[in-house]
mmCIF file of N, CA, C and O in Angstrom:
data_model
loop_
_atom_site.group_PDB
_atom_site.id
_atom_site.type_symbol
_atom_site.label_atom_id
_atom_site.label_comp_id
_atom_site.label_asym_id
_atom_site.label_seq_id
_atom_site.Cartn_x
_atom_site.Cartn_y
_atom_site.Cartn_z
ATOM 1 N N MET A 1 110.220 130.390 88.249
ATOM 2 C CA MET A 1 110.050 129.476 89.777
ATOM 3 C C MET A 1 108.457 128.873 88.657
ATOM 4 O O MET A 1 108.028 129.792 87.777
ATOM 5 N N LYS A 2 107.460 127.600 88.820
ATOM 6 C CA LYS A 2 106.365 127.007 88.555
ATOM 7 C C LYS A 2 105.154 127.956 88.955
ATOM 8 O O LYS A 2 105.796 127.558 89.915
ATOM 9 N N LYS A 3 104.456 128.102 88.211
ATOM 10 C CA LYS A 3 103.223 128.710 88.980
ATOM 11 C C LYS A 3 101.992 127.440 89.122
ATOM 12 O O LYS A 3 101.634 127.270 87.272
ATOM 13 N N TYR A 4 101.942 126.878 89.577
ATOM 14 C CA TYR A 4 100.323 126.042 89.802
ATOM 15 C C TYR A 4 98.942 126.634 89.833
ATOM 16 O O TYR A 4 98.535 127.657 90.801
ATOM 17 N N LEU A 5 97.759 125.991 89.441
ATOM 18 C CA LEU A 5 96.427 126.221 89.561
ATOM 19 C C LEU A 5 95.943 124.873 90.225
ATOM 20 O O LEU A 5 96.347 124.011 90.275
ATOM 21 N N SER A 6 95.283 124.989 91.598
ATOM 22 C CA SER A 6 95.205 124.657 92.562
ATOM 23 C C SER A 6 93.689 123.531 92.941
ATOM 24 O O SER A 6 93.373 124.389 93.714
ATOM 25 N N PRO A 7 92.976 123.635 92.357
ATOM 26 C CA PRO A 7 91.784 123.109 92.395
ATOM 27 C C PRO A 7 91.513 122.130 93.490
ATOM 28 O O PRO A 7 92.062 121.177 94.115
ATOM 29 N N SER A 8 90.556 123.421 94.167
ATOM 30 C CA SER A 8 90.550 121.895 95.799
ATOM 31 C C SER A 8 89.095 119.809 95.364
ATOM 32 O O SER A 8 87.964 121.138 94.887
ATOM 33 N N MET A 9 89.294 119.624 96.077
ATOM 34 C CA MET A 9 88.782 118.487 96.156
ATOM 35 C C MET A 9 87.440 119.398 96.837
ATOM 36 O O MET A 9 86.329 118.430 96.978
ATOM 37 N N LEU A 10 87.938 119.472 97.711
ATOM 38 C CA LEU A 10 85.699 119.775 98.796
ATOM 39 C C LEU A 10 85.286 120.507 97.266
ATOM 40 O O LEU A 10 83.770 120.360 98.239
ATOM 41 N N SER A 11 85.846 121.190 96.084
ATOM 42 C CA SER A 11 84.036 122.128 95.635
ATOM 43 C C SER A 11 83.751 120.858 94.137
ATOM 44 O O SER A 11 83.283 120.521 93.587
ATOM 45 N N ALA A 12 84.441 118.567 94.677
ATOM 46 C CA ALA A 12 84.351 118.186 93.897
ATOM 47 C C ALA A 12 82.822 117.318 94.563
ATOM 48 O O ALA A 12 82.216 117.307 95.781
ATOM 49 N N ASP A 13 81.868 117.222 93.392
ATOM 50 C CA ASP A 13 80.430 116.402 93.369
ATOM 51 C C ASP A 13 81.427 114.733 93.720
ATOM 52 O O ASP A 13 81.925 113.690 93.074
ATOM 53 N N PHE A 14 81.026 114.481 94.022
ATOM 54 C CA PHE A 14 81.706 113.068 94.980
ATOM 55 C C PHE A 14 80.793 111.829 94.529
ATOM 56 O O PHE A 14 80.848 110.717 94.714
ATOM 57 N N THR A 15 79.723 112.641 93.604
ATOM 58 C CA THR A 15 79.116 111.063 93.057
ATOM 59 C C THR A 15 80.042 111.184 91.495
ATOM 60 O O THR A 15 79.808 109.636 90.874
ATOM 61 N N LYS A 16 80.719 112.166 91.374
ATOM 62 C CA LYS A 16 81.478 111.832 90.413
ATOM 63 C C LYS A 16 82.805 112.170 90.432
ATOM 64 O O LYS A 16 83.578 112.839 89.105
ATOM 65 N N VAL A 17 83.603 111.818 90.977
ATOM 66 C CA VAL A 17 85.141 112.524 91.677
ATOM 67 C C VAL A 17 86.440 111.466 90.315
ATOM 68 O O VAL A 17 86.266 113.158 90.160
ATOM 69 N N GLY A 18 86.211 110.704 90.066
ATOM 70 C CA GLY A 18 87.419 110.385 89.110
ATOM 71 C C GLY A 18 86.148 111.322 87.870
ATOM 72 O O GLY A 18 87.308 111.526 87.014
ATOM 73 N N GLU A 19 85.591 111.153 86.992
ATOM 74 C CA GLU A 19 85.748 112.212 86.105
ATOM 75 C C GLU A 19 86.112 113.672 86.585
ATOM 76 O O GLU A 19 86.524 113.708 85.282
ATOM 77 N N GLN A 20 85.965 114.262 87.032
ATOM 78 C CA GLN A 20 86.181 115.033 87.729
ATOM 79 C C GLN A 20 87.994 116.083 87.848
ATOM 80 O O GLN A 20 87.768 116.672 87.034
ATOM 81 N N LEU A 21 88.172 114.948 88.299
ATOM 82 C CA LEU A 21 89.684 114.826 88.867
ATOM 83 C C LEU A 21 90.290 114.407 86.674
ATOM 84 O O LEU A 21 91.323 115.325 86.856
ATOM 85 N N LYS A 22 89.414 114.113 85.680
ATOM 86 C CA LYS A 22 90.208 113.901 84.659
ATOM 87 C C LYS A 22 90.014 114.421 83.914
ATOM 88 O O LYS A 22 90.790 115.313 83.185
ATOM 89 N N THR A 23 88.595 115.340 84.260
ATOM 90 C CA THR A 23 88.648 117.103 83.782
ATOM 91 C C THR A 23 89.307 117.769 83.672
ATOM 92 O O THR A 23 90.394 118.417 82.739
ATOM 93 N N ILE A 24 89.549 118.185 84.618
ATOM 94 C CA ILE A 24 90.819 119.206 85.385
ATOM 95 C C ILE A 24 92.886 118.876 85.389
ATOM 96 O O ILE A 24 92.506 119.377 84.627
ATOM 97 N N GLU A 25 92.342 117.346 85.315
ATOM 98 C CA GLU A 25 93.713 116.653 84.955
ATOM 99 C C GLU A 25 94.345 117.313 83.547
ATOM 100 O O GLU A 25 94.186 117.463 83.071
ATOM 101 N N ASN A 26 93.250 116.624 82.162
ATOM 102 C CA ASN A 26 93.062 116.967 81.097
ATOM 103 C C ASN A 26 92.817 118.962 80.627
ATOM 104 O O ASN A 26 93.047 118.791 79.076
ATOM 105 N N ALA A 27 92.618 119.591 81.626
ATOM 106 C CA ALA A 27 92.543 121.098 81.163
ATOM 107 C C ALA A 27 94.033 121.675 81.506
ATOM 108 O O ALA A 27 94.125 122.151 81.263
ATOM 109 N N GLY A 28 95.036 120.680 81.870
ATOM 110 C CA GLY A 28 96.084 121.098 82.217
ATOM 111 C C GLY A 28 97.029 120.961 83.760
ATOM 112 O O GLY A 28 98.169 121.763 83.490
ATOM 113 N N ASN A 29 95.777 121.068 84.629
ATOM 114 C CA ASN A 29 96.254 121.321 85.839
ATOM 115 C C ASN A 29 96.855 119.830 86.076
ATOM 116 O O ASN A 29 96.675 118.954 86.038
ATOM 117 N N GLU A 30 98.626 119.955 86.426
ATOM 118 C CA GLU A 30 98.801 119.309 87.450
ATOM 119 C C GLU A 30 98.279 119.202 88.883
ATOM 120 O O GLU A 30 99.613 118.646 89.398
ATOM 121 N N MET A 31 97.893 119.733 89.377
ATOM 122 C CA MET A 31 98.739 119.705 91.280
ATOM 123 C C MET A 31 96.846 120.246 91.375
ATOM 124 O O MET A 31 95.922 120.908 90.764
ATOM 125 N N LEU A 32 96.492 119.452 92.624
ATOM 126 C CA LEU A 32 94.903 119.024 93.054
ATOM 127 C C LEU A 32 95.554 119.286 95.075
ATOM 128 O O LEU A 32 95.990 118.469 95.391
ATOM 129 N N HIS A 33 94.630 120.433 94.732
ATOM 130 C CA HIS A 33 94.258 120.384 96.504
ATOM 131 C C HIS A 33 94.052 119.973 97.863
ATOM 132 O O HIS A 33 92.617 119.840 97.133
ATOM 133 N N VAL A 34 93.983 119.015 98.196
ATOM 134 C CA VAL A 34 93.327 118.112 99.960
ATOM 135 C C VAL A 34 93.498 118.529 100.967
ATOM 136 O O VAL A 34 94.344 118.435 100.981
ATOM 137 N N ASP A 35 92.603 119.057 101.294
ATOM 138 C CA ASP A 35 92.360 119.130 102.904
ATOM 139 C C ASP A 35 91.855 118.185 103.938
ATOM 140 O O ASP A 35 91.902 116.978 103.365
ATOM 141 N N ILE A 36 93.073 117.863 104.881
ATOM 142 C CA ILE A 36 93.124 117.098 105.381
ATOM 143 C C ILE A 36 92.539 117.654 106.778
ATOM 144 O O ILE A 36 93.555 118.485 107.241
ATOM 145 N N MET A 37 91.765 117.476 107.077
ATOM 146 C CA MET A 37 91.227 117.502 108.696
ATOM 147 C C MET A 37 90.871 116.352 109.615
ATOM 148 O O MET A 37 89.832 115.705 109.682
ATOM 149 N N ASP A 38 90.406 116.472 110.834
ATOM 150 C CA ASP A 38 90.580 116.652 111.437
ATOM 151 C C ASP A 38 89.012 116.488 112.091
ATOM 152 O O ASP A 38 89.388 115.501 113.700
ATOM 153 N N GLY A 39 88.179 117.346 112.015
ATOM 154 C CA GLY A 39 87.045 117.351 113.482
ATOM 155 C C GLY A 39 87.883 117.951 114.744
ATOM 156 O O GLY A 39 86.550 118.782 115.833
ATOM 157 N N MET A 40 88.965 118.557 115.087
ATOM 158 C CA MET A 40 88.872 119.159 116.718
ATOM 159 C C MET A 40 90.331 120.135 115.899
ATOM 160 O O MET A 40 89.240 121.191 116.576
ATOM 161 N N PHE A 41 91.073 120.364 115.424
ATOM 162 C CA PHE A 41 91.472 121.571 115.004
ATOM 163 C C PHE A 41 90.702 122.516 114.260
ATOM 164 O O PHE A 41 90.697 124.196 113.778
ATOM 165 N N VAL A 42 90.009 122.383 113.398
ATOM 166 C CA VAL A 42 88.894 123.282 112.154
ATOM 167 C C VAL A 42 87.728 121.753 112.513
ATOM 168 O O VAL A 42 87.989 120.730 112.129
ATOM 169 N N PRO A 43 85.817 122.752 111.778
ATOM 170 C CA PRO A 43 85.293 121.664 111.855
ATOM 171 C C PRO A 43 85.668 120.373 110.715
ATOM 172 O O PRO A 43 86.202 120.901 109.604
ATOM 173 N N SER A 44 85.457 118.883 110.370
ATOM 174 C CA SER A 44 85.691 118.196 109.619
ATOM 175 C C SER A 44 83.913 118.505 108.824
ATOM 176 O O SER A 44 83.267 117.859 108.393
ATOM 177 N N ILE A 45 84.811 119.459 107.377
ATOM 178 C CA ILE A 45 83.917 119.003 106.597
ATOM 179 C C ILE A 45 84.652 118.555 105.451
ATOM 180 O O ILE A 45 84.539 118.703 103.496
ATOM 181 N N SER A 46 85.504 117.645 105.758
ATOM 182 C CA SER A 46 86.625 116.737 104.103
ATOM 183 C C SER A 46 85.721 115.510 104.552
ATOM 184 O O SER A 46 85.298 115.472 104.986
ATOM 185 N N PHE A 47 86.794 114.572 104.297
ATOM 186 C CA PHE A 47 87.236 113.568 104.309
ATOM 187 C C PHE A 47 88.363 112.883 104.651
ATOM 188 O O PHE A 47 89.293 113.669 104.701
ATOM 189 N N GLY A 48 88.121 111.691 104.868
ATOM 190 C CA GLY A 48 89.336 110.507 104.980
ATOM 191 C C GLY A 48 90.706 110.786 104.550
ATOM 192 O O GLY A 48 90.731 110.338 102.886
ATOM 193 N N MET A 49 90.970 109.260 104.937
ATOM 194 C CA MET A 49 92.995 109.564 104.527
ATOM 195 C C MET A 49 91.701 107.972 103.570
ATOM 196 O O MET A 49 92.970 108.086 102.386
ATOM 197 N N PRO A 50 91.066 107.634 103.802
ATOM 198 C CA PRO A 50 91.066 105.877 102.766
ATOM 199 C C PRO A 50 90.446 107.080 101.302
ATOM 200 O O PRO A 50 90.775 105.985 100.227
ATOM 201 N N VAL A 51 89.819 108.774 101.456
ATOM 202 C CA VAL A 51 89.157 108.581 100.025
ATOM 203 C C VAL A 51 90.851 109.738 99.319
ATOM 204 O O VAL A 51 90.400 109.123 98.290
ATOM 205 N N VAL A 52 91.871 109.685 99.745
ATOM 206 C CA VAL A 52 92.414 110.360 99.886
ATOM 207 C C VAL A 52 93.387 109.324 99.615
ATOM 208 O O VAL A 52 94.068 109.437 97.747
ATOM 209 N N GLU A 53 93.725 108.095 99.098
ATOM 210 C CA GLU A 53 93.773 106.574 99.075
ATOM 211 C C GLU A 53 92.598 106.075 97.496
ATOM 212 O O GLU A 53 93.685 106.748 96.692
ATOM 213 N N SER A 54 92.457 106.305 97.711
ATOM 214 C CA SER A 54 91.622 106.008 96.484
ATOM 215 C C SER A 54 91.562 107.276 95.127
ATOM 216 O O SER A 54 91.629 107.038 94.658
ATOM 217 N N ILE A 55 91.498 108.108 95.892
ATOM 218 C CA ILE A 55 91.294 109.625 94.369
ATOM 219 C C ILE A 55 93.439 109.118 93.635
ATOM 220 O O ILE A 55 93.658 109.686 92.918
ATOM 221 N N ARG A 56 93.841 109.366 94.577
ATOM 222 C CA ARG A 56 95.516 108.743 94.575
ATOM 223 C C ARG A 56 95.476 107.974 93.240
ATOM 224 O O ARG A 56 96.277 108.174 92.434
ATOM 225 N N SER A 57 94.794 106.683 92.971
ATOM 226 C CA SER A 57 94.955 105.801 91.802
ATOM 227 C C SER A 57 94.557 106.639 90.123
ATOM 228 O O SER A 57 94.249 105.620 89.691
ATOM 229 N N CYS A 58 93.826 106.979 90.886
ATOM 230 C CA CYS A 58 92.553 107.842 89.868
ATOM 231 C C CYS A 58 93.191 109.014 88.751
ATOM 232 O O CYS A 58 93.200 108.804 87.981
ATOM 233 N N THR A 59 94.320 109.810 89.407
ATOM 234 C CA THR A 59 94.915 110.491 88.913
ATOM 235 C C THR A 59 96.402 110.992 89.847
ATOM 236 O O THR A 59 97.497 110.308 90.157
ATOM 237 N N ASP A 60 97.494 111.800 88.414
ATOM 238 C CA ASP A 60 99.352 111.962 88.490
ATOM 239 C C ASP A 60 99.160 113.169 88.810
ATOM 240 O O ASP A 60 100.147 113.386 88.730
ATOM 241 N N MET A 61 98.424 113.969 89.587
ATOM 242 C CA MET A 61 98.443 115.319 90.339
ATOM 243 C C MET A 61 98.950 114.844 91.223
ATOM 244 O O MET A 61 98.753 114.499 91.898
ATOM 245 N N ILE A 62 99.790 116.989 91.174
ATOM 246 C CA ILE A 62 101.332 116.515 92.642
ATOM 247 C C ILE A 62 99.527 116.299 93.799
ATOM 248 O O ILE A 62 98.873 117.978 93.184
ATOM 249 N N PHE A 63 99.905 115.841 94.944
ATOM 250 C CA PHE A 63 98.676 116.250 95.889
ATOM 251 C C PHE A 63 99.064 117.356 96.748
ATOM 252 O O PHE A 63 100.212 116.949 97.232
ATOM 253 N N ASP A 64 98.577 118.966 96.591
ATOM 254 C CA ASP A 64 98.147 119.513 97.935
ATOM 255 C C ASP A 64 97.906 119.460 99.553
ATOM 256 O O ASP A 64 96.923 120.523 98.724
ATOM 257 N N VAL A 65 98.767 119.231 99.734
ATOM 258 C CA VAL A 65 98.081 119.078 100.712
ATOM 259 C C VAL A 65 97.979 119.492 101.950
ATOM 260 O O VAL A 65 98.907 120.041 102.412
ATOM 261 N N HIS A 66 97.272 120.328 102.627
ATOM 262 C CA HIS A 66 96.492 121.548 103.229
ATOM 263 C C HIS A 66 95.560 120.954 104.200
ATOM 264 O O HIS A 66 94.715 119.816 104.743
ATOM 265 N N MET A 67 97.407 120.455 105.483
ATOM 266 C CA MET A 67 96.842 119.914 107.093
ATOM 267 C C MET A 67 96.118 120.546 108.315
ATOM 268 O O MET A 67 97.068 121.598 107.994
ATOM 269 N N MET A 68 94.439 120.135 108.595
ATOM 270 C CA MET A 68 94.921 121.020 109.462
ATOM 271 C C MET A 68 93.690 120.549 110.751
ATOM 272 O O MET A 68 93.455 120.235 110.839
ATOM 273 N N VAL A 69 94.840 119.902 111.287
ATOM 274 C CA VAL A 69 94.772 118.907 112.213
ATOM 275 C C VAL A 69 95.692 119.180 113.491
ATOM 276 O O VAL A 69 96.266 119.811 113.804
ATOM 277 N N VAL A 70 95.022 118.651 114.944
ATOM 278 C CA VAL A 70 95.944 119.233 116.269
ATOM 279 C C VAL A 70 97.138 118.369 116.353
ATOM 280 O O VAL A 70 97.487 118.452 116.677
ATOM 281 N N ASP A 71 97.584 117.066 115.524
ATOM 282 C CA ASP A 71 98.117 116.238 115.659
ATOM 283 C C ASP A 71 98.678 115.505 115.182
ATOM 284 O O ASP A 71 98.554 114.102 114.033
ATOM 285 N N PRO A 72 99.352 116.588 113.417
ATOM 286 C CA PRO A 72 99.708 116.589 112.390
ATOM 287 C C PRO A 72 100.474 114.968 112.821
ATOM 288 O O PRO A 72 101.021 114.188 111.636
ATOM 289 N N GLU A 73 101.735 113.859 113.415
ATOM 290 C CA GLU A 73 101.910 113.519 113.526
ATOM 291 C C GLU A 73 101.433 112.185 113.281
ATOM 292 O O GLU A 73 101.990 110.910 112.232
ATOM 293 N N ARG A 74 99.933 111.742 113.887
ATOM 294 C CA ARG A 74 99.048 110.577 113.660
ATOM 295 C C ARG A 74 98.680 111.249 112.237
ATOM 296 O O ARG A 74 98.822 109.638 111.143
ATOM 297 N N TYR A 75 98.557 111.631 110.631
ATOM 298 C CA TYR A 75 98.660 111.561 109.258
ATOM 299 C C TYR A 75 99.481 111.534 108.366
ATOM 300 O O TYR A 75 99.468 111.640 107.504
ATOM 301 N N ILE A 76 101.008 111.736 109.180
ATOM 302 C CA ILE A 76 102.484 112.050 108.631
ATOM 303 C C ILE A 76 102.825 110.765 107.404
ATOM 304 O O ILE A 76 102.596 110.858 106.315
ATOM 305 N N GLU A 77 102.281 109.740 108.369
ATOM 306 C CA GLU A 77 102.988 108.309 106.967
ATOM 307 C C GLU A 77 101.260 107.693 106.743
ATOM 308 O O GLU A 77 101.816 107.610 105.456
ATOM 309 N N ALA A 78 100.752 108.129 106.643
ATOM 310 C CA ALA A 78 99.698 108.065 105.235
ATOM 311 C C ALA A 78 99.591 109.299 104.085
ATOM 312 O O ALA A 78 99.731 109.076 103.314
ATOM 313 N N CYS A 79 100.545 110.610 105.073
ATOM 314 C CA CYS A 79 100.535 111.777 103.993
ATOM 315 C C CYS A 79 101.655 111.458 103.087
ATOM 316 O O CYS A 79 101.979 111.797 101.831
ATOM 317 N N LEU A 80 103.208 110.803 103.123
ATOM 318 C CA LEU A 80 103.546 110.188 102.620
ATOM 319 C C LEU A 80 103.086 109.216 101.949
ATOM 320 O O LEU A 80 104.073 109.062 100.647
ATOM 321 N N LEU A 81 102.786 108.180 102.300
ATOM 322 C CA LEU A 81 102.065 106.717 101.889
ATOM 323 C C LEU A 81 101.016 107.785 100.337
ATOM 324 O O LEU A 81 101.095 106.698 99.193
ATOM 325 N N TYR A 82 100.190 108.310 100.368
ATOM 326 C CA TYR A 82 99.412 109.084 99.145
ATOM 327 C C TYR A 82 98.850 109.741 98.646
ATOM 328 O O TYR A 82 98.867 109.963 97.723
ATOM 329 N N THR A 83 99.874 110.606 98.948
ATOM 330 C CA THR A 83 100.861 111.709 98.548
ATOM 331 C C THR A 83 102.191 111.996 98.706
ATOM 332 O O THR A 83 102.764 112.817 98.982
ATOM 333 N N SER A 84 102.422 110.981 98.211
ATOM 334 C CA SER A 84 104.780 110.953 97.780
ATOM 335 C C SER A 84 104.837 111.785 97.473
ATOM 336 O O SER A 84 106.605 112.092 97.512
ATOM 337 N N ASP A 85 104.595 111.847 95.806
ATOM 338 C CA ASP A 85 105.060 113.787 95.241
ATOM 339 C C ASP A 85 105.147 114.656 96.103
ATOM 340 O O ASP A 85 105.899 115.392 95.956
ATOM 341 N N ALA A 86 104.078 114.424 97.258
ATOM 342 C CA ALA A 86 105.026 116.150 97.610
ATOM 343 C C ALA A 86 106.101 116.025 98.926
ATOM 344 O O ALA A 86 106.725 116.844 99.050
ATOM 345 N N ALA A 87 106.660 114.396 99.028
ATOM 346 C CA ALA A 87 107.075 114.359 99.737
ATOM 347 C C ALA A 87 108.411 114.326 98.922
ATOM 348 O O ALA A 87 109.842 114.401 99.165
ATOM 349 N N ASP A 88 108.673 113.909 97.490
ATOM 350 C CA ASP A 88 109.469 113.601 96.416
ATOM 351 C C ASP A 88 109.518 115.115 96.314
ATOM 352 O O ASP A 88 110.824 116.294 96.163
ATOM 353 N N GLU A 89 108.725 116.423 96.406
ATOM 354 C CA GLU A 89 108.151 117.920 96.031
ATOM 355 C C GLU A 89 109.493 118.165 97.325
ATOM 356 O O GLU A 89 110.718 119.746 96.685
ATOM 357 N N ALA A 90 109.209 118.192 98.792
ATOM 358 C CA ALA A 90 110.296 118.502 99.632
ATOM 359 C C ALA A 90 111.856 118.410 99.706
ATOM 360 O O ALA A 90 113.082 118.230 100.300
ATOM 361 N N ARG A 91 112.230 117.105 99.481
ATOM 362 C CA ARG A 91 113.611 117.245 98.562
ATOM 363 C C ARG A 91 114.805 117.637 98.643
ATOM 364 O O ARG A 91 114.072 118.244 96.876
#
């Protein structure tokens, strides 16, 4: 079984996100940990789906999505659209 190191987007410097994504990708990382928080299940210290959409175009890494939300159904469609590699991995 292949093992992955999955750096978290929450540790990114948001003034340099594109550059930092390339740095971790060029270091050999194949997966990026992305937290989705709704502010109800847990306090929201993350970012919304527009940010996930924008970083999708910056990297080919697999998105390891961690959903901490009360109503996950609200986010499923967007997660499949912007993190479709997760759906591919599950099939």
